[in-house]
PDB file of C-alpha atoms in Angstrom:
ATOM      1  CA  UNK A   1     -20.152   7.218   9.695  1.00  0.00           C
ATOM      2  CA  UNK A   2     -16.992   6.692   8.347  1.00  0.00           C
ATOM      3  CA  UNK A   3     -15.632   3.291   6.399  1.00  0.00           C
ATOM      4  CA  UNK A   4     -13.360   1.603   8.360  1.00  0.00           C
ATOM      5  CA  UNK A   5      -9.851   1.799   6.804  1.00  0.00           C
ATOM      6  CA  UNK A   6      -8.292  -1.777   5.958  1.00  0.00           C
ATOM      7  CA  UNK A   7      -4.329  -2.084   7.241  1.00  0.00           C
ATOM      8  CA  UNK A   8      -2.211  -1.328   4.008  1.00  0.00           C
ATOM      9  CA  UNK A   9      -0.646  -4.884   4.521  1.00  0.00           C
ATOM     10  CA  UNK A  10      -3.825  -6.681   4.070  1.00  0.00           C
ATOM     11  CA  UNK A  11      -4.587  -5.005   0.984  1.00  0.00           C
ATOM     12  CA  UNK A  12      -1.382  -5.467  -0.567  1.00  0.00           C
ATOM     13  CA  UNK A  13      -1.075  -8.962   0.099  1.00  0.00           C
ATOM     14  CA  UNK A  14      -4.930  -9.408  -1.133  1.00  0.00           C
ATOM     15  CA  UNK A  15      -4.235  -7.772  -4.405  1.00  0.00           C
ATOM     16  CA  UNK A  16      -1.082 -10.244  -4.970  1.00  0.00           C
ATOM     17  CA  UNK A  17      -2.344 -13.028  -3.912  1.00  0.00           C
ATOM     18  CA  UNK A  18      -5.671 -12.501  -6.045  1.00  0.00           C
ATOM     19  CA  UNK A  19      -6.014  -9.193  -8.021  1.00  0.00           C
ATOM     20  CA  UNK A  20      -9.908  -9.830  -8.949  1.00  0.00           C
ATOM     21  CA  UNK A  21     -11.092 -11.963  -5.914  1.00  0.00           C
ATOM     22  CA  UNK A  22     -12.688  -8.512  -4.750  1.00  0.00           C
ATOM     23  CA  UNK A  23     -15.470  -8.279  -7.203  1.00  0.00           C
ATOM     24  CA  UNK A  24     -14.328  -4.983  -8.749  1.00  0.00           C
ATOM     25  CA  UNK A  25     -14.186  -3.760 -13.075  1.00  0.00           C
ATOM     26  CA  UNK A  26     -11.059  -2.009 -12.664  1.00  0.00           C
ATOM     27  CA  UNK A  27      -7.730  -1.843 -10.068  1.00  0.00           C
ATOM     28  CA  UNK A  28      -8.943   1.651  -8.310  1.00  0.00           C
ATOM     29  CA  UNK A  29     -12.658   0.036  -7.574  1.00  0.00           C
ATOM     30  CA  UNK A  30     -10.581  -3.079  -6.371  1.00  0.00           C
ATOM     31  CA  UNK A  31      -8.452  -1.199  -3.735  1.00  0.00           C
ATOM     32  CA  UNK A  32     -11.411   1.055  -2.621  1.00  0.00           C
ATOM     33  CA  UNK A  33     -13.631  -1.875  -1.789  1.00  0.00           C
ATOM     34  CA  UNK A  34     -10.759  -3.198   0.116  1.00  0.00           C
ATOM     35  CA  UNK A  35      -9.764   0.089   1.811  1.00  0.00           C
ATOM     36  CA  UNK A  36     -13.408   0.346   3.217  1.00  0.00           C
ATOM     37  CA  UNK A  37     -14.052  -3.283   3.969  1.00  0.00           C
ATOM     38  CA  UNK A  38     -16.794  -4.007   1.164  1.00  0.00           C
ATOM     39  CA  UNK A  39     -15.541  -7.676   0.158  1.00  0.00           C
ATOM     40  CA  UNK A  40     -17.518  -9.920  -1.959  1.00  0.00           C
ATOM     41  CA  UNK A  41     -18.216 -13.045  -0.100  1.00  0.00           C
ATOM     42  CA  UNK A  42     -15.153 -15.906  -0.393  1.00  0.00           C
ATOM     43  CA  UNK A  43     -13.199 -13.836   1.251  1.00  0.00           C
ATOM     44  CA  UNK A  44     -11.961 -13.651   4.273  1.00  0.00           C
ATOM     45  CA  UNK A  45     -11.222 -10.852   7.215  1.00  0.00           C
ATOM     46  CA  UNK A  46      -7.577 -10.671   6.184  1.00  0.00           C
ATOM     47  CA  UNK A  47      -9.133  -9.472   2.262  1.00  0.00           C
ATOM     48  CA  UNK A  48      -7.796 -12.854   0.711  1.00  0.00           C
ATOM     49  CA  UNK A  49      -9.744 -15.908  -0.699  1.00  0.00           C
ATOM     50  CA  UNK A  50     -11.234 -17.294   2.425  1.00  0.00           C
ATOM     51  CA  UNK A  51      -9.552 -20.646   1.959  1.00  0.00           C
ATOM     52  CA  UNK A  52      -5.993 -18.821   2.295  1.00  0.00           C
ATOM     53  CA  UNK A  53      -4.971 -17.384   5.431  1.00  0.00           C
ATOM     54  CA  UNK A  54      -2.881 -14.252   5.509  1.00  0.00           C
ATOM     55  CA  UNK A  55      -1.086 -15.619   8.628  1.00  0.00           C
ATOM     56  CA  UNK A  56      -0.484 -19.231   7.425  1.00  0.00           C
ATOM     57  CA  UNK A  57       2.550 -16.960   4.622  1.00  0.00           C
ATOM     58  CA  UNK A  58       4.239 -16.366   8.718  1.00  0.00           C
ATOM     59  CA  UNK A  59       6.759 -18.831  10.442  1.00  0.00           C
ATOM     60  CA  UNK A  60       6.603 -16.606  14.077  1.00  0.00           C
ATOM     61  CA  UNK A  61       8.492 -19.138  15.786  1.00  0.00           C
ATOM     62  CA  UNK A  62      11.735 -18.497  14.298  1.00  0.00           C
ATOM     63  CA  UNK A  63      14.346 -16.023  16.534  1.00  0.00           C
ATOM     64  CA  UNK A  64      15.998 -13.944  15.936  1.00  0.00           C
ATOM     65  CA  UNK A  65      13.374 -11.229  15.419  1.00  0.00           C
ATOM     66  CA  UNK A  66      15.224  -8.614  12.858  1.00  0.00           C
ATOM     67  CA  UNK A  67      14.245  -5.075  13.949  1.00  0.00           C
ATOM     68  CA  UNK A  68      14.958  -2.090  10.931  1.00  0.00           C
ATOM     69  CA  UNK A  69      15.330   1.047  12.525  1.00  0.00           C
ATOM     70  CA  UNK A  70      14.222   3.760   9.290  1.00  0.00           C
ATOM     71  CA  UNK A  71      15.706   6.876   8.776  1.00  0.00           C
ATOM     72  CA  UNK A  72      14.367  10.310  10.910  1.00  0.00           C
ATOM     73  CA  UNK A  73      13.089  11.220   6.819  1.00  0.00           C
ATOM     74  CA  UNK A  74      10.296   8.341   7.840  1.00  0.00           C
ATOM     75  CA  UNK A  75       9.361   8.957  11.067  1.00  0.00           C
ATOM     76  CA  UNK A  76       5.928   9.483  10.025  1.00  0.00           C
ATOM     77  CA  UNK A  77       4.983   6.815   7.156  1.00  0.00           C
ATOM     78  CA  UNK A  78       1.250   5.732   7.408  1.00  0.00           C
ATOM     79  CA  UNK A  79       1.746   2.162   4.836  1.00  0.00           C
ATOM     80  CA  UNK A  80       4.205  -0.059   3.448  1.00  0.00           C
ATOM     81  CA  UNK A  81       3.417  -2.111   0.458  1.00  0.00           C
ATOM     82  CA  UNK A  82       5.109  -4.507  -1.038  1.00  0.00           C
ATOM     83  CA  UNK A  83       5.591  -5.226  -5.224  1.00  0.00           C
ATOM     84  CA  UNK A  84       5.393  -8.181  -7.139  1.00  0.00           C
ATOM     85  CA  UNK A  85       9.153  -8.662  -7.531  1.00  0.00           C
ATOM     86  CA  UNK A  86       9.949  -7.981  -3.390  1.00  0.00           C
ATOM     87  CA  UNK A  87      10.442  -3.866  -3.235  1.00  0.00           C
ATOM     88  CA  UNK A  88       9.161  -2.207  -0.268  1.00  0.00           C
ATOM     89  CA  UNK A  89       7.675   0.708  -0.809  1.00  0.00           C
ATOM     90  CA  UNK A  90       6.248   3.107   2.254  1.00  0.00           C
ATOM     91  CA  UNK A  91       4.639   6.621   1.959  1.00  0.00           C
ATOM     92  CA  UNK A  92       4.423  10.265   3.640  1.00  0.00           C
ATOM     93  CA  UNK A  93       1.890  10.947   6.053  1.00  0.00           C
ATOM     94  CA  UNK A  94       1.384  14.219   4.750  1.00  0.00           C
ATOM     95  CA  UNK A  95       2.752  14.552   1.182  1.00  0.00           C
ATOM     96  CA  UNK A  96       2.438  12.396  -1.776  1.00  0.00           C
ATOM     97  CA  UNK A  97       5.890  11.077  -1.505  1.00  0.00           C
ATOM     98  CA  UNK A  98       6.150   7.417  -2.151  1.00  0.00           C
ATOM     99  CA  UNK A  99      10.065   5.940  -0.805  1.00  0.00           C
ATOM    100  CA  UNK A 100      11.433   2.901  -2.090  1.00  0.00           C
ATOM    101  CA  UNK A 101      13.223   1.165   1.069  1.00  0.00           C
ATOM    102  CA  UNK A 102      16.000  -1.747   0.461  1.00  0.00           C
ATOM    103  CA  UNK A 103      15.988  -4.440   3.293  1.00  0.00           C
ATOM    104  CA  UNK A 104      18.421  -2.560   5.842  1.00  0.00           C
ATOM    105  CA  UNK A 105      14.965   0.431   5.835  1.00  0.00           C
ATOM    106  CA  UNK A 106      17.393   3.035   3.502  1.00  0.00           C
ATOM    107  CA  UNK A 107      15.774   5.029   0.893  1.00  0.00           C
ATOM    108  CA  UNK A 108      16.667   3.558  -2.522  1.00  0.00           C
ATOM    109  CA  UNK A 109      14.733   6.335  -4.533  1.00  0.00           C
ATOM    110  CA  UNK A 110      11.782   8.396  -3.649  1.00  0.00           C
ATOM    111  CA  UNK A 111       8.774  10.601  -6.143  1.00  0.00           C
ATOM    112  CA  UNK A 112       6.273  12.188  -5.311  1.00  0.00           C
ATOM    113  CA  UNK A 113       2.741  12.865  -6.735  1.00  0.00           C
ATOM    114  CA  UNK A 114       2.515  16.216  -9.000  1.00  0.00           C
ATOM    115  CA  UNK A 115       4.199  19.159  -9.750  1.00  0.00           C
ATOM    116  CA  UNK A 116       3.308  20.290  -6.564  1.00  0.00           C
ATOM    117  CA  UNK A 117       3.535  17.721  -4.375  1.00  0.00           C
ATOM    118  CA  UNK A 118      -0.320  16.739  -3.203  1.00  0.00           C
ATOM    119  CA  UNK A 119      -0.746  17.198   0.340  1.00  0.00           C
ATOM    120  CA  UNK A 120      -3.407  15.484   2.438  1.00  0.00           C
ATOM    121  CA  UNK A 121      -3.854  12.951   5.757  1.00  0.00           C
ATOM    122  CA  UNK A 122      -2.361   9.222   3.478  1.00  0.00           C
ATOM    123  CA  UNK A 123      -3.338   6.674   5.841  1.00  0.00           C
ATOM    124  CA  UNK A 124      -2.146   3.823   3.147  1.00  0.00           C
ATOM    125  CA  UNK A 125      -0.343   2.808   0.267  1.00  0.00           C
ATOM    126  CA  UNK A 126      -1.079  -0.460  -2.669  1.00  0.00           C
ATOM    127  CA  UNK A 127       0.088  -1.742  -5.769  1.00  0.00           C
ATOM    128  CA  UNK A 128      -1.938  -3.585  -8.145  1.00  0.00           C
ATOM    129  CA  UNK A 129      -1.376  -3.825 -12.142  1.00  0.00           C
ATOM    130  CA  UNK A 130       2.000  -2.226 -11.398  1.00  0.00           C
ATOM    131  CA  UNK A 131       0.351   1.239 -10.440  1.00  0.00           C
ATOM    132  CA  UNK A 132       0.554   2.794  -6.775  1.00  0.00           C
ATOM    133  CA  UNK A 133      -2.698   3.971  -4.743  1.00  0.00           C
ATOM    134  CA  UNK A 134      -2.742   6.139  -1.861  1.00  0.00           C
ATOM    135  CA  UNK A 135      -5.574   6.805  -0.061  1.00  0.00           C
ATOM    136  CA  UNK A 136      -6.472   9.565   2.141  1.00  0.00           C
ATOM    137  CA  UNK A 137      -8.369  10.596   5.456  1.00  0.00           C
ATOM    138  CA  UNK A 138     -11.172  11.402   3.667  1.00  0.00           C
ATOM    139  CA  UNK A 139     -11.174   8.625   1.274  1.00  0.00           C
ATOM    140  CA  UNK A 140      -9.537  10.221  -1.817  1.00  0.00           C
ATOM    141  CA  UNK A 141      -7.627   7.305  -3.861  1.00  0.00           C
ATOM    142  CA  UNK A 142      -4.828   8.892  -5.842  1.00  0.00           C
ATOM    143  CA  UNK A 143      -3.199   6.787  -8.731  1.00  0.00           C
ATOM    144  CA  UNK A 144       0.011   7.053 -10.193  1.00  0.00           C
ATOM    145  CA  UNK A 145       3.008   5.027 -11.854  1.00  0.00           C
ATOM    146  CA  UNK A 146       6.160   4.504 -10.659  1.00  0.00           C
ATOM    147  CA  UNK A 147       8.329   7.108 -10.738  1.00  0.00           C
ATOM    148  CA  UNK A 148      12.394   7.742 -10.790  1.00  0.00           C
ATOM    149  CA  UNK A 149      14.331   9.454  -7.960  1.00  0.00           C
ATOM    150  CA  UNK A 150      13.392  12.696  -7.556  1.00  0.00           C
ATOM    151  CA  UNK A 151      11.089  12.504 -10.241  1.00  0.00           C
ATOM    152  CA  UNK A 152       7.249  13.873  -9.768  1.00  0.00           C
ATOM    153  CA  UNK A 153       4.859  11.977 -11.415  1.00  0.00           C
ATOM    154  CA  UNK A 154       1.304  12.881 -12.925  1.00  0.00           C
ATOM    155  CA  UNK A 155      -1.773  11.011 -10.710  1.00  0.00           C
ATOM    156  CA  UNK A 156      -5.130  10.353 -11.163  1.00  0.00           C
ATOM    157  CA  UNK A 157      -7.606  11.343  -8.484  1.00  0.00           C
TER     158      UNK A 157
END
């Protein structure tokens, strides 16, 4: 049986809020046990220190509602993560190709992941220790830095 894959959102906002409150030696073993649910106790469904709700960082009774519509180019991102200084960042479904979005949802820069841009099934994108994960289908975490636009970047599997 398959882990259950964690929202991108939760694990982003677990690794801000508290990079080591998952138990894990390193930033790639911290993301994985958050990807696939395996959470030290302390912590709560959400991936954050069980005394801090996830939900409690939402005013949902303010209105407007502000709807971004993205460009056709992201139809099919699979995460959106979010950096410790307020970038957005989402990623191809099918490529490696990590898009830095301003606040009206327009590309600011894109990279992507190798020479050859890695293709695979990314079902999620993090940030922790200023590095990018993406994980696949199948479970394969690839690592990388930031890159600039157009740039292709070397990555860690």
């Amino acid at each position: 049986m398959a882990p259950s894959i964690r929202p991108v959102h939760d694990v982003t906002q677990a690794l801000l809020a508290s990079p080591n409150a998952t138990g894990a030696d390193d930033p790639q073993s911290a993301i994985r046990n958050l990807l696939t649910h395996r959470v030290p106790p302390g912590i709560d469904e959400a991936g954050l220190p069980a005394e801090e709700s996830a939900l409690g960082r939402y005013d949902m009774s303010r209105d407007p509602q502000r709807r971004v519509l993205l460009p056709g180019k992201l139809a099919e991102i699979s995460g959106l993560a979010i950096s410790q200084d307020g970038r957005m960042f989402a990623h191809d479904d099918e490529r490696a190709v990590i898009f830095e979005l301003n606040a009206s949802g327009e590309i600011v820069k894109s990279f992507e992941l190798g020479d050859r841009t890695v293709r695979g099934d990314f079902e999620g994108l993090a940030m922790a220790g200023g590095r990018f994960y993406m994980i696949t289908s199948d479970g394969i975490i690839y690592e990388a830095d930031e890159g600039d636009n157009g740039e292709r970047v070397a990555f860690e599997r």
